[in-house]
Amino acid sequence: MASELDIFVGNTTLIDEDVYRLWLDGYSVSDAVALRVRSGILEQTGATAAVLQSDTMDHYRTFQMLERLLHAPPKLLHQLIFQIPPSRQALLIERYYAFDEAFVREVLGKKLSKGTKKDLDDISTKTGITLKSCRRQFDNFKRVFKVVEEMRGSLVDNIQQHFLLSDRLARDYAAIVFFANNRFETGKKKLQYLSFGDFAFCAELMIQNWTLGAVGEAPTDPDPQADDMDMDLDKEFLQDLKELKVLVADKDLLDLHKSLVCTALRGKLGVFSEMEANFKNLSRGLVNVAAKLTHNKDVRDLFVDLVEKFVEPCRSDHWPLNDVRLFLNQYSASVHSLDGFRHQALWDRYMGTLRGCLLRLCHD
């Protein structure tokens, strides 16, 4: 008896987004098939379990072959083996480099080395993210870091150019690279309330204002071993921050600063009496954080210090966020009325960034 067989021939690589997500999430073929069955796909399509198994395996083989190209996304665009429309290429790249908030929060600020990679088993258990997915995300962070660490210019632009990520995802990777390079502590218990988004927001401010790239011009020394423009904090700026100590070391300046702030905010703050009583401690905390940033350990502990010296005191006195905003704005601006202070530009560069970070850190 003759059999009829329908055959379709095409050269466009078919990408099933749901199967791609399962592959990215680290599920085995058998687990992926089981999840697809539970989604009701057999009833929706009329396919058999054997066809579903074959379809899933075929997609997995395709993704595994594509993975080496995804490690260097421009290669995916220029290769001729897989005929994939540009919109699909963008989707493949964006989703491959996407990451889980729970995972990035565990590794943020840590050295992207074999030592950290050994911890992925524990991170997988803690977060519920499969070990395979943890490894993919970690390797992506490390790959991006390695590619851009020696490059000059905008960190975000370099990431976009070499990995073809969306602006938002490139900015997130810039924050991850920046934190890994400067080894900021993010894992302490008192910092656990902060999300990756909180740290990324602060990273963007610091990149824009505290790095060599923020100065607006490249160093005259063309030495390729010189600091990277957007990855490294401006060491000269950090050294100069010691000059701000005069704001708390000089009693007259400290008293005048307090008087200016209190005069401007009287009747405007719900926590005015608490602010007035604690002004000098808060000011010493903020200025001393600046003065200590010449030491690598204190740079790493920046967020710990900000929470201890400012966020926790404000929280214990129940400052509303708007009162924090009013105080920081006036605290920063009043320095310009201190006749004996000669470091206004330095102060603005420091407090402009710190004010934004502190407002983000003070959320509930």
PDB file of N, CA and C in Angstrom, residues 252-301:
ATOM      1  N   ASP A 252      34.288  75.975  63.280  1.00  0.00           N
ATOM      2  CA  ASP A 252      33.524  77.136  62.807  1.00  0.00           C
ATOM      3  C   ASP A 252      32.771  76.806  61.520  1.00  0.00           C
ATOM      4  N   LEU A 253      33.457  76.098  60.606  1.00  0.00           N
ATOM      5  CA  LEU A 253      32.790  75.716  59.356  1.00  0.00           C
ATOM      6  C   LEU A 253      31.640  74.753  59.626  1.00  0.00           C
ATOM      7  N   LEU A 254      31.854  73.807  60.517  1.00  0.00           N
ATOM      8  CA  LEU A 254      30.817  72.829  60.847  1.00  0.00           C
ATOM      9  C   LEU A 254      29.602  73.520  61.460  1.00  0.00           C
ATOM     10  N   ASP A 255      29.852  74.444  62.392  1.00  0.00           N
ATOM     11  CA  ASP A 255      28.752  75.173  63.037  1.00  0.00           C
ATOM     12  C   ASP A 255      28.001  76.043  62.035  1.00  0.00           C
ATOM     13  N   LEU A 256      28.739  76.688  61.136  1.00  0.00           N
ATOM     14  CA  LEU A 256      28.099  77.543  60.145  1.00  0.00           C
ATOM     15  C   LEU A 256      27.283  76.720  59.149  1.00  0.00           C
ATOM     16  N   HIS A 257      27.840  75.590  58.749  1.00  0.00           N
ATOM     17  CA  HIS A 257      27.129  74.695  57.830  1.00  0.00           C
ATOM     18  C   HIS A 257      25.815  74.239  58.464  1.00  0.00           C
ATOM     19  N   LYS A 258      25.882  73.838  59.727  1.00  0.00           N
ATOM     20  CA  LYS A 258      24.676  73.409  60.440  1.00  0.00           C
ATOM     21  C   LYS A 258      23.662  74.553  60.513  1.00  0.00           C
ATOM     22  N   SER A 259      24.132  75.755  60.835  1.00  0.00           N
ATOM     23  CA  SER A 259      23.248  76.907  60.968  1.00  0.00           C
ATOM     24  C   SER A 259      22.533  77.209  59.650  1.00  0.00           C
ATOM     25  N   LEU A 260      23.275  77.154  58.542  1.00  0.00           N
ATOM     26  CA  LEU A 260      22.684  77.430  57.231  1.00  0.00           C
ATOM     27  C   LEU A 260      21.610  76.404  56.874  1.00  0.00           C
ATOM     28  N   VAL A 261      21.907  75.148  57.132  1.00  0.00           N
ATOM     29  CA  VAL A 261      20.946  74.082  56.804  1.00  0.00           C
ATOM     30  C   VAL A 261      19.706  74.196  57.684  1.00  0.00           C
ATOM     31  N   CYS A 262      19.908  74.408  58.975  1.00  0.00           N
ATOM     32  CA  CYS A 262      18.774  74.486  59.901  1.00  0.00           C
ATOM     33  C   CYS A 262      17.889  75.698  59.604  1.00  0.00           C
ATOM     34  N   THR A 263      18.511  76.810  59.285  1.00  0.00           N
ATOM     35  CA  THR A 263      17.742  78.015  58.960  1.00  0.00           C
ATOM     36  C   THR A 263      16.880  77.786  57.721  1.00  0.00           C
ATOM     37  N   ALA A 264      17.444  77.123  56.729  1.00  0.00           N
ATOM     38  CA  ALA A 264      16.718  76.900  55.478  1.00  0.00           C
ATOM     39  C   ALA A 264      15.587  75.877  55.625  1.00  0.00           C
ATOM     40  N   LEU A 265      15.757  74.924  56.541  1.00  0.00           N
ATOM     41  CA  LEU A 265      14.796  73.819  56.630  1.00  0.00           C
ATOM     42  C   LEU A 265      13.813  73.940  57.792  1.00  0.00           C
ATOM     43  N   ARG A 266      13.979  74.953  58.638  1.00  0.00           N
ATOM     44  CA  ARG A 266      13.067  75.115  59.773  1.00  0.00           C
ATOM     45  C   ARG A 266      11.622  75.256  59.272  1.00  0.00           C
ATOM     46  N   GLY A 267      10.745  74.430  59.814  1.00  0.00           N
ATOM     47  CA  GLY A 267       9.349  74.463  59.396  1.00  0.00           C
ATOM     48  C   GLY A 267       9.050  73.645  58.149  1.00  0.00           C
ATOM     49  N   LYS A 268      10.079  73.075  57.533  1.00  0.00           N
ATOM     50  CA  LYS A 268       9.885  72.310  56.300  1.00  0.00           C
ATOM     51  C   LYS A 268      10.058  70.801  56.494  1.00  0.00           C
ATOM     52  N   LEU A 269      10.719  70.416  57.582  1.00  0.00           N
ATOM     53  CA  LEU A 269      10.978  68.999  57.844  1.00  0.00           C
ATOM     54  C   LEU A 269      10.106  68.492  58.979  1.00  0.00           C
ATOM     55  N   GLY A 270       9.528  67.323  58.795  1.00  0.00           N
ATOM     56  CA  GLY A 270       8.787  66.694  59.885  1.00  0.00           C
ATOM     57  C   GLY A 270       9.705  66.178  60.976  1.00  0.00           C
ATOM     58  N   VAL A 271      10.970  65.941  60.608  1.00  0.00           N
ATOM     59  CA  VAL A 271      11.951  65.422  61.577  1.00  0.00           C
ATOM     60  C   VAL A 271      13.009  66.490  61.866  1.00  0.00           C
ATOM     61  N   PHE A 272      12.581  67.749  61.897  1.00  0.00           N
ATOM     62  CA  PHE A 272      13.552  68.842  62.054  1.00  0.00           C
ATOM     63  C   PHE A 272      14.368  68.710  63.336  1.00  0.00           C
ATOM     64  N   SER A 273      13.710  68.441  64.456  1.00  0.00           N
ATOM     65  CA  SER A 273      14.444  68.375  65.729  1.00  0.00           C
ATOM     66  C   SER A 273      15.453  67.230  65.719  1.00  0.00           C
ATOM     67  N   GLU A 274      15.069  66.096  65.114  1.00  0.00           N
ATOM     68  CA  GLU A 274      16.003  64.968  65.021  1.00  0.00           C
ATOM     69  C   GLU A 274      17.180  65.323  64.111  1.00  0.00           C
ATOM     70  N   MET A 275      16.891  65.992  63.007  1.00  0.00           N
ATOM     71  CA  MET A 275      17.961  66.411  62.088  1.00  0.00           C
ATOM     72  C   MET A 275      18.912  67.388  62.773  1.00  0.00           C
ATOM     73  N   GLU A 276      18.355  68.353  63.483  1.00  0.00           N
ATOM     74  CA  GLU A 276      19.177  69.357  64.158  1.00  0.00           C
ATOM     75  C   GLU A 276      20.078  68.710  65.209  1.00  0.00           C
ATOM     76  N   ALA A 277      19.522  67.765  65.962  1.00  0.00           N
ATOM     77  CA  ALA A 277      20.298  67.108  67.012  1.00  0.00           C
ATOM     78  C   ALA A 277      21.384  66.200  66.445  1.00  0.00           C
ATOM     79  N   ASN A 278      21.137  65.653  65.269  1.00  0.00           N
ATOM     80  CA  ASN A 278      22.063  64.659  64.712  1.00  0.00           C
ATOM     81  C   ASN A 278      22.878  65.197  63.548  1.00  0.00           C
ATOM     82  N   PHE A 279      22.773  66.478  63.247  1.00  0.00           N
ATOM     83  CA  PHE A 279      23.421  67.046  62.062  1.00  0.00           C
ATOM     84  C   PHE A 279      24.919  66.754  62.023  1.00  0.00           C
ATOM     85  N   LYS A 280      25.605  67.012  63.122  1.00  0.00           N
ATOM     86  CA  LYS A 280      27.065  66.876  63.103  1.00  0.00           C
ATOM     87  C   LYS A 280      27.497  65.435  62.898  1.00  0.00           C
ATOM     88  N   ASN A 281      26.767  64.485  63.485  1.00  0.00           N
ATOM     89  CA  ASN A 281      27.109  63.078  63.282  1.00  0.00           C
ATOM     90  C   ASN A 281      26.888  62.668  61.827  1.00  0.00           C
ATOM     91  N   LEU A 282      25.767  63.126  61.246  1.00  0.00           N
ATOM     92  CA  LEU A 282      25.498  62.803  59.850  1.00  0.00           C
ATOM     93  C   LEU A 282      26.557  63.412  58.939  1.00  0.00           C
ATOM     94  N   SER A 283      26.913  64.674  59.200  1.00  0.00           N
ATOM     95  CA  SER A 283      27.895  65.346  58.355  1.00  0.00           C
ATOM     96  C   SER A 283      29.260  64.678  58.472  1.00  0.00           C
ATOM     97  N   ARG A 284      29.649  64.350  59.697  1.00  0.00           N
ATOM     98  CA  ARG A 284      30.939  63.656  59.880  1.00  0.00           C
ATOM     99  C   ARG A 284      30.936  62.330  59.136  1.00  0.00           C
ATOM    100  N   GLY A 285      29.822  61.621  59.197  1.00  0.00           N
ATOM    101  CA  GLY A 285      29.740  60.339  58.507  1.00  0.00           C
ATOM    102  C   GLY A 285      29.932  60.489  57.009  1.00  0.00           C
ATOM    103  N   LEU A 286      29.225  61.436  56.399  1.00  0.00           N
ATOM    104  CA  LEU A 286      29.306  61.616  54.952  1.00  0.00           C
ATOM    105  C   LEU A 286      30.681  62.105  54.515  1.00  0.00           C
ATOM    106  N   VAL A 287      31.267  63.013  55.269  1.00  0.00           N
ATOM    107  CA  VAL A 287      32.586  63.554  54.905  1.00  0.00           C
ATOM    108  C   VAL A 287      33.681  62.529  55.153  1.00  0.00           C
ATOM    109  N   ASN A 288      33.571  61.782  56.235  1.00  0.00           N
ATOM    110  CA  ASN A 288      34.601  60.780  56.527  1.00  0.00           C
ATOM    111  C   ASN A 288      34.583  59.636  55.529  1.00  0.00           C
ATOM    112  N   VAL A 289      33.410  59.302  55.005  1.00  0.00           N
ATOM    113  CA  VAL A 289      33.337  58.291  53.930  1.00  0.00           C
ATOM    114  C   VAL A 289      34.172  58.756  52.746  1.00  0.00           C
ATOM    115  N   ALA A 290      34.035  60.034  52.404  1.00  0.00           N
ATOM    116  CA  ALA A 290      34.800  60.594  51.284  1.00  0.00           C
ATOM    117  C   ALA A 290      36.291  60.534  51.551  1.00  0.00           C
ATOM    118  N   ALA A 291      36.688  60.920  52.750  1.00  0.00           N
ATOM    119  CA  ALA A 291      38.115  61.016  53.072  1.00  0.00           C
ATOM    120  C   ALA A 291      38.803  59.663  53.101  1.00  0.00           C
ATOM    121  N   LYS A 292      38.037  58.586  53.282  1.00  0.00           N
ATOM    122  CA  LYS A 292      38.636  57.246  53.376  1.00  0.00           C
ATOM    123  C   LYS A 292      38.741  56.537  52.030  1.00  0.00           C
ATOM    124  N   LEU A 293      38.226  57.129  50.971  1.00  0.00           N
ATOM    125  CA  LEU A 293      38.174  56.423  49.694  1.00  0.00           C
ATOM    126  C   LEU A 293      39.523  56.307  48.988  1.00  0.00           C
ATOM    127  N   THR A 294      40.579  56.717  49.652  1.00  0.00           N
ATOM    128  CA  THR A 294      41.927  56.510  49.102  1.00  0.00           C
ATOM    129  C   THR A 294      42.392  55.071  49.330  1.00  0.00           C
ATOM    130  N   HIS A 295      41.719  54.339  50.203  1.00  0.00           N
ATOM    131  CA  HIS A 295      42.106  52.964  50.521  1.00  0.00           C
ATOM    132  C   HIS A 295      41.159  51.983  49.832  1.00  0.00           C
ATOM    133  N   ASN A 296      41.726  50.951  49.233  1.00  0.00           N
ATOM    134  CA  ASN A 296      40.916  49.991  48.475  1.00  0.00           C
ATOM    135  C   ASN A 296      39.829  49.345  49.320  1.00  0.00           C
ATOM    136  N   LYS A 297      40.171  49.015  50.582  1.00  0.00           N
ATOM    137  CA  LYS A 297      39.171  48.374  51.436  1.00  0.00           C
ATOM    138  C   LYS A 297      37.989  49.293  51.680  1.00  0.00           C
ATOM    139  N   ASP A 298      38.257  50.578  51.864  1.00  0.00           N
ATOM    140  CA  ASP A 298      37.166  51.525  52.117  1.00  0.00           C
ATOM    141  C   ASP A 298      36.341  51.765  50.857  1.00  0.00           C
ATOM    142  N   VAL A 299      36.987  51.678  49.692  1.00  0.00           N
ATOM    143  CA  VAL A 299      36.221  51.743  48.440  1.00  0.00           C
ATOM    144  C   VAL A 299      35.273  50.554  48.379  1.00  0.00           C
ATOM    145  N   ARG A 300      35.789  49.363  48.693  1.00  0.00           N
ATOM    146  CA  ARG A 300      34.944  48.164  48.666  1.00  0.00           C
ATOM    147  C   ARG A 300      33.780  48.268  49.647  1.00  0.00           C
ATOM    148  N   ASP A 301      34.010  48.910  50.782  1.00  0.00           N
ATOM    149  CA  ASP A 301      32.986  49.004  51.828  1.00  0.00           C
ATOM    150  C   ASP A 301      32.105  50.242  51.702  1.00  0.00           C
TER     151      ASP A 301
END
